[in-house]
Coordinates of C-alpha atoms in Angstrom, one line a residue:
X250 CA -15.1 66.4 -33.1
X251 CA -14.5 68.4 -30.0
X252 CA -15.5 71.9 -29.9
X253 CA -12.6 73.7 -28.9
X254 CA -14.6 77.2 -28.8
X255 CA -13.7 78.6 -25.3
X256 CA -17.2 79.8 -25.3
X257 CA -18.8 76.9 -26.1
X258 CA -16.5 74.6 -23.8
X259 CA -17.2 76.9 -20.9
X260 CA -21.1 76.9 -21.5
X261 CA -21.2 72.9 -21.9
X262 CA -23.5 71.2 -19.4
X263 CA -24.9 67.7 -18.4
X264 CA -28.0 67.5 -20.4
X265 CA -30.7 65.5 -19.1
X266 CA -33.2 64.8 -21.9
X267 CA -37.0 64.3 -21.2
X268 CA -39.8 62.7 -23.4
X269 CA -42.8 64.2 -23.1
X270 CA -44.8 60.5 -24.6
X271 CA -42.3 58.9 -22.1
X272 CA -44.2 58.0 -18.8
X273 CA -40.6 56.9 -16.8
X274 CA -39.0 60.0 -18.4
X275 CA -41.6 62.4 -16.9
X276 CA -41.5 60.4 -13.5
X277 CA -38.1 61.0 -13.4
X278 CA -38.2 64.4 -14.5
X279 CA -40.8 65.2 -11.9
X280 CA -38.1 64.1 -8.9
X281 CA -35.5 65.9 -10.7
X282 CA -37.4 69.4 -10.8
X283 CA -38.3 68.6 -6.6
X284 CA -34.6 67.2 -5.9
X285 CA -33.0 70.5 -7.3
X286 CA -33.6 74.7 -8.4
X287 CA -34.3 75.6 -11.8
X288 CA -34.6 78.0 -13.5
X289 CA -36.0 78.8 -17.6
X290 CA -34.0 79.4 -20.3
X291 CA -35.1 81.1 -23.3
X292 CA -35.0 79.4 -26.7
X293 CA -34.3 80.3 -29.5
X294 CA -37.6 80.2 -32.5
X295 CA -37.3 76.6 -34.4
X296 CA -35.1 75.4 -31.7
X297 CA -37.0 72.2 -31.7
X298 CA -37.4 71.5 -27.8
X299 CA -40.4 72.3 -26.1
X300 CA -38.5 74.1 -23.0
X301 CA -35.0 74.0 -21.2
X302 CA -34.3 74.5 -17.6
X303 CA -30.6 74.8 -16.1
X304 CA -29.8 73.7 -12.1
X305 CA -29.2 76.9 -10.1
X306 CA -25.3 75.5 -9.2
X307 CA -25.1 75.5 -13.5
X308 CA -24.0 72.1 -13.5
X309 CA -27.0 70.9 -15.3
X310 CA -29.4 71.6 -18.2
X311 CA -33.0 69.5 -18.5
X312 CA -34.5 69.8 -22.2
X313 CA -38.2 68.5 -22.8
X314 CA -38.8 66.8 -26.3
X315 CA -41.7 65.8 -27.8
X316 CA -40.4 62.9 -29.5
X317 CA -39.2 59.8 -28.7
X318 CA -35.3 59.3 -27.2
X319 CA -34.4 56.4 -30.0
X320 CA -34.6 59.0 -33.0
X321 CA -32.8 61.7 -31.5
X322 CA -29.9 61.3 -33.8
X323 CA -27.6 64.6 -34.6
X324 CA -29.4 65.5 -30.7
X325 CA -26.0 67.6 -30.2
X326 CA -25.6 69.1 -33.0
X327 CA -29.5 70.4 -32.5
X328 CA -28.4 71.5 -29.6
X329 CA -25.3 73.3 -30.0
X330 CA -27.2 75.2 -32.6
X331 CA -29.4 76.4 -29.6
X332 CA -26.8 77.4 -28.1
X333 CA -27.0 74.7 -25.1
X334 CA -23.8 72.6 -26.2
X335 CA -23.8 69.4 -23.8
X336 CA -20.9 67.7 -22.2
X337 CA -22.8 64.5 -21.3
X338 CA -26.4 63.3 -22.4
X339 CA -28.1 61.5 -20.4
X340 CA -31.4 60.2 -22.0
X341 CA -34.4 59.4 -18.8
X342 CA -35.9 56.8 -20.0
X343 CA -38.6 54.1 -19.9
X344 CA -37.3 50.3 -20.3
X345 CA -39.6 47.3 -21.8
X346 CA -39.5 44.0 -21.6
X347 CA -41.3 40.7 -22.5
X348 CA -40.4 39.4 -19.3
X349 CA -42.1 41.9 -17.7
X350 CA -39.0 42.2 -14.7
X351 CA -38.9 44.9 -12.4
X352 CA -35.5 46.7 -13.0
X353 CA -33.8 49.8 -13.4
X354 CA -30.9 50.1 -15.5
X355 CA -28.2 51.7 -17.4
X356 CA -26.3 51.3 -21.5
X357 CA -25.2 53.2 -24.4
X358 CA -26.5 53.6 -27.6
X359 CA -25.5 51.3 -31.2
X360 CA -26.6 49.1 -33.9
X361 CA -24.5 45.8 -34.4
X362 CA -26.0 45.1 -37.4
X363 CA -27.5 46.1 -40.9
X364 CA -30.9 46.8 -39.0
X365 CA -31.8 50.2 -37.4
X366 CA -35.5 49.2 -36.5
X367 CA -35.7 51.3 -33.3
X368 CA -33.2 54.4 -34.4
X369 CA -30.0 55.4 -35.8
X370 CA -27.8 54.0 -38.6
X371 CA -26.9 50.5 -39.1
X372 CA -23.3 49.3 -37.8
X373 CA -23.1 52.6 -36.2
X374 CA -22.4 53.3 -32.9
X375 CA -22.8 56.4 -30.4
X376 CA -20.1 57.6 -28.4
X377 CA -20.1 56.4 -24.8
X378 CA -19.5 57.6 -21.3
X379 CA -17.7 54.7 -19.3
X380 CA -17.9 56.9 -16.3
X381 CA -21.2 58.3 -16.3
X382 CA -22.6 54.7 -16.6
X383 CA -20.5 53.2 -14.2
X384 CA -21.1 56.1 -11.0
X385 CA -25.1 56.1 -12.5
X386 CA -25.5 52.2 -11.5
X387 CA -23.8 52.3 -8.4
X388 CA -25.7 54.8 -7.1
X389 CA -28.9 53.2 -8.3
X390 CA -28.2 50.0 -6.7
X391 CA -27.1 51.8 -3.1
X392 CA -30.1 53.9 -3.7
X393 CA -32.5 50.6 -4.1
X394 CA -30.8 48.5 -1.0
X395 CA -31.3 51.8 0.7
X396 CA -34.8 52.3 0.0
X397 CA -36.0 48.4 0.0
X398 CA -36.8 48.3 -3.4
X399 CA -36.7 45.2 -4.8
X400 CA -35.5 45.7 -8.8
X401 CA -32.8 44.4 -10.6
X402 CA -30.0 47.1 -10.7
X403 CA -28.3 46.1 -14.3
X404 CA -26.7 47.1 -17.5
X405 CA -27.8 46.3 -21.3
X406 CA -25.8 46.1 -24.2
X407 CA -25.4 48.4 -26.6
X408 CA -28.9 48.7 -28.3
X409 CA -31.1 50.8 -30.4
X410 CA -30.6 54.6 -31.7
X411 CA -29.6 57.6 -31.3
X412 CA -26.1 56.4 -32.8
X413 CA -25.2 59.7 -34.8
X414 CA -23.9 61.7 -31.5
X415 CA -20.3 63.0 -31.0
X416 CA -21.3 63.6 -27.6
X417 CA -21.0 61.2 -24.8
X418 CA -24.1 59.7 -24.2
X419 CA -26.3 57.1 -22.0
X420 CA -30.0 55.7 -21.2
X421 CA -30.9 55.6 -17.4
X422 CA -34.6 53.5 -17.2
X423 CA -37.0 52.3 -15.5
X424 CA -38.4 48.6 -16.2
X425 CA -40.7 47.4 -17.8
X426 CA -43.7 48.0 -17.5
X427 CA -46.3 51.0 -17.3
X428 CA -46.8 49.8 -13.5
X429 CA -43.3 50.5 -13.2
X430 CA -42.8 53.1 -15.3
X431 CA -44.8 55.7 -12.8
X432 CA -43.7 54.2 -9.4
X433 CA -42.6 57.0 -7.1
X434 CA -39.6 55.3 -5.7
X435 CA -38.0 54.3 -8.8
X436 CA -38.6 57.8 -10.2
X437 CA -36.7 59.5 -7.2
X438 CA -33.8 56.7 -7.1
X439 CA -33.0 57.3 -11.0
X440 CA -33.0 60.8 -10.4
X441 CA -31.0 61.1 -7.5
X442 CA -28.5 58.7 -9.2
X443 CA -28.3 61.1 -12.6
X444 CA -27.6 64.3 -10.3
X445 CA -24.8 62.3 -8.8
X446 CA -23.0 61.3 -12.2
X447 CA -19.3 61.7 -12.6
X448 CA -17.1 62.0 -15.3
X449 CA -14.1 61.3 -13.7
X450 CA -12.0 58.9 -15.7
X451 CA -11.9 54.9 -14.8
X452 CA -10.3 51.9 -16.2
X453 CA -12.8 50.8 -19.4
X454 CA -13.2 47.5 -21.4
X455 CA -15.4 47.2 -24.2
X456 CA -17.3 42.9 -23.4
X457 CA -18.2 40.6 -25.6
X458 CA -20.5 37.7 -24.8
X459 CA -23.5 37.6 -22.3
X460 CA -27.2 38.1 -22.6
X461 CA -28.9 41.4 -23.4
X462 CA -28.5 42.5 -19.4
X463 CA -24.3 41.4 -19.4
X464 CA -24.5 40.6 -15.7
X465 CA -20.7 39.3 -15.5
X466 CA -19.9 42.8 -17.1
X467 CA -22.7 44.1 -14.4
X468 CA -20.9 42.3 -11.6
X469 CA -17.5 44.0 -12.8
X470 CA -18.4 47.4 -13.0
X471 CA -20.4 47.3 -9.7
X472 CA -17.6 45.1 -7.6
X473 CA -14.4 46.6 -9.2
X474 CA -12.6 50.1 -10.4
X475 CA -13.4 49.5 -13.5
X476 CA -16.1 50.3 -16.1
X477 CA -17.5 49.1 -19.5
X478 CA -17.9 50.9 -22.7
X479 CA -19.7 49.0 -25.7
X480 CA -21.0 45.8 -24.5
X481 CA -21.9 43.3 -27.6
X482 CA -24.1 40.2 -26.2
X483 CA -23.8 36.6 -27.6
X484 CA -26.7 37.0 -29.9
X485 CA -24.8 40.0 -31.8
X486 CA -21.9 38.7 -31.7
X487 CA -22.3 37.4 -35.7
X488 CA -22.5 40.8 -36.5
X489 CA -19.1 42.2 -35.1
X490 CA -16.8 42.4 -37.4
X491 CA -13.3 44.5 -37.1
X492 CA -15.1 47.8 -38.4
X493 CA -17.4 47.9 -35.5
X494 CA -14.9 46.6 -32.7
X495 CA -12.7 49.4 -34.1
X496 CA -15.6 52.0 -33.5
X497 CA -16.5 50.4 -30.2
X498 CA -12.8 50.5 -28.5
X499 CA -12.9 54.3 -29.9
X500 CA -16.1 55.6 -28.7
X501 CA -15.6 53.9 -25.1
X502 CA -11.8 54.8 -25.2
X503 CA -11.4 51.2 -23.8
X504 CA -7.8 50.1 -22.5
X505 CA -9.2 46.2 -22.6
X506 CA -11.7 43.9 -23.2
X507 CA -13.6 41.4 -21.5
X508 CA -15.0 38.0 -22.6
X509 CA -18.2 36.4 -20.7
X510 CA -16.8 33.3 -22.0
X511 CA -18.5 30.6 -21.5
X512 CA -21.0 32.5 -23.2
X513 CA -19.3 32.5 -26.5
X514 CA -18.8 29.9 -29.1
X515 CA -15.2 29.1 -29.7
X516 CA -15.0 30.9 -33.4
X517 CA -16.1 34.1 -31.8
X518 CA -14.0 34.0 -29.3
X519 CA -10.9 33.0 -31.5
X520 CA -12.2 35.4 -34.9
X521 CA -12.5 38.5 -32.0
X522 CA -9.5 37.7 -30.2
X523 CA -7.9 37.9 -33.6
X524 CA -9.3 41.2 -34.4
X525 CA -8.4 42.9 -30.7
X526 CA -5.0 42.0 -30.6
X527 CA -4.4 43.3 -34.2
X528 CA -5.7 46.5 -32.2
X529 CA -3.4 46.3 -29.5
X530 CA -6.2 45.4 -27.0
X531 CA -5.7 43.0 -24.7
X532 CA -8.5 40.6 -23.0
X533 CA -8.0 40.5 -19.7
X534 CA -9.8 37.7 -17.2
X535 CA -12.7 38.3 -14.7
X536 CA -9.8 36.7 -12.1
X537 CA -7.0 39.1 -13.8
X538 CA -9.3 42.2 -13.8
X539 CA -10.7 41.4 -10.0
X540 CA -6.9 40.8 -9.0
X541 CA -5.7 44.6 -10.8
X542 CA -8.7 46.3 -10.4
X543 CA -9.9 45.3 -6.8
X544 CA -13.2 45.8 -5.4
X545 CA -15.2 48.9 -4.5
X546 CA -16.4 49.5 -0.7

């Protein structure tokens, strides 16, 4: 629900969240305290965050937890209650992987399934902020051709918790490792690429189909107008069922969707196709969206 408090609206800022067990979220946090002027806010007692600091030009508020990102569910609600209602969250993050590759990269925040190992409800779904992700990767990827650094620039699907936030929300990450995690470079790029997020609206499709890092969808949002809300890989795509499509089209306030298709077994495809159009959503092509959308200089 929107708060429609003039006082609250007004007061609103991008919150930047920062773990303190988080060694990539306090790299990042260190370029974003030298990349900007801060200054402290007072908290209230019980407020539950270690300390707040807002940008001098007011545009931004950085809140230190103690805890860690996945189980910050009702983390606007907490913070409304401090009186530091947020307009966007962005979470600074670390990012793992078995596979150990070097990348830095962007998603929002959901369970497909009945599972909520790593945070939030099951089937659940946090609101998510198209925009934000889209002008938070682009700038990344200039950022890394810019500075030489060789990481994969990519989004995830929609994975682990928070998922109980009315709030737009996102992950920004370093990968994957702890060697990563502290680099300099990748510290300053992620940074640099959060203080330039905008939340001026784009065309949205919620995807389907892909593995975990959706680099069709990645291709789309980096070469075209457009962005992606929910993405739900291949190997959740058992799990969506109308309920959570429903959700997903909502909490991107997507226009279309996109099918990696090849990706996709033929039932999916048809059983979700099915589902969308029932929705009034069409599917549009990677050749129909490339031809409407263009590509970005």
């Amino acid at each position: 629900m929107t708060d429609t408090n003039p006082e609250n609206v007004n007061n609103s800022k991008i919150t930047i969240i920062c773990s303190a067990p988080d060694l990539a979220s306090q790299n990042i946090k260190k370029h974003l305290l030298a990349l900007r002027e801060w200054k402290p806010l007072e908290l209230p007692e019980n407020s539950g965050f270690s300390a707040v600091l807002e940008s001098a030009d007011g545009k931004f508020r950085l809140v230190d937890i103690e805890e860690i990102h996945v189980f910050q569910d009702g983390l606007d609600k907490k913070l409304e209650a401090a009186g530091l209602p947020a307009e966007l969250i962005i979470f600074a993050s670390k990012h793992r992987s078995k596979e150990e590759v070097k990348s830095l990269t962007v998603h929002c925040t959901g369970n497909s399934s009945n599972e909520a190992r790593l945070g939030g409800h099951p089937k659940e779904l946090a609101v998510s902020s198209p925009p934000a992700m889209k002008s938070i990767l682009m700038e990344m990827k200039r950022l890394a051709k810019v500075k030489g650094l060789d990481y994969d620039v990519t989004l995830e699907v929609t994975h682990h918790g928070p998922t109980e936030l009315n709030v737009p929300s996102l992950y920004a990450e370093i990968g994957s490792t702890e060697g990563q995690w502290e680099e300099p470079v990748p510290g300053e790029i992620v940074a640099r690429a959060i203080l330039t997020v905008s939340l001026e609206k784009v065309p949205t499709a919620v995807g389907f189909g892909g593995g975990h890092y959706a680099m069709r969808q990645t291709g789309l949002l980096l070469e075209t107008a457009i962005s992606f809300g929910h993405n739900f890989p291949k190997y959740q795509l058992e799990f969506v069922d109308e309920a959570l499509i429903r959700q997903a089209v909502e909490k991107s306030n997507a226009e279309f969707a996109y099918f990696d298709r090849k990706s996709m077994k033929s039932a999916d495809r048809k059983r979700i196709s099915q589902i969308l159009e029932k929705l009034g959503l069409k599917v549009l092509k990677e050749s129909e969206i490339r031809e409407k959308y263009g590509r970005e200089e």
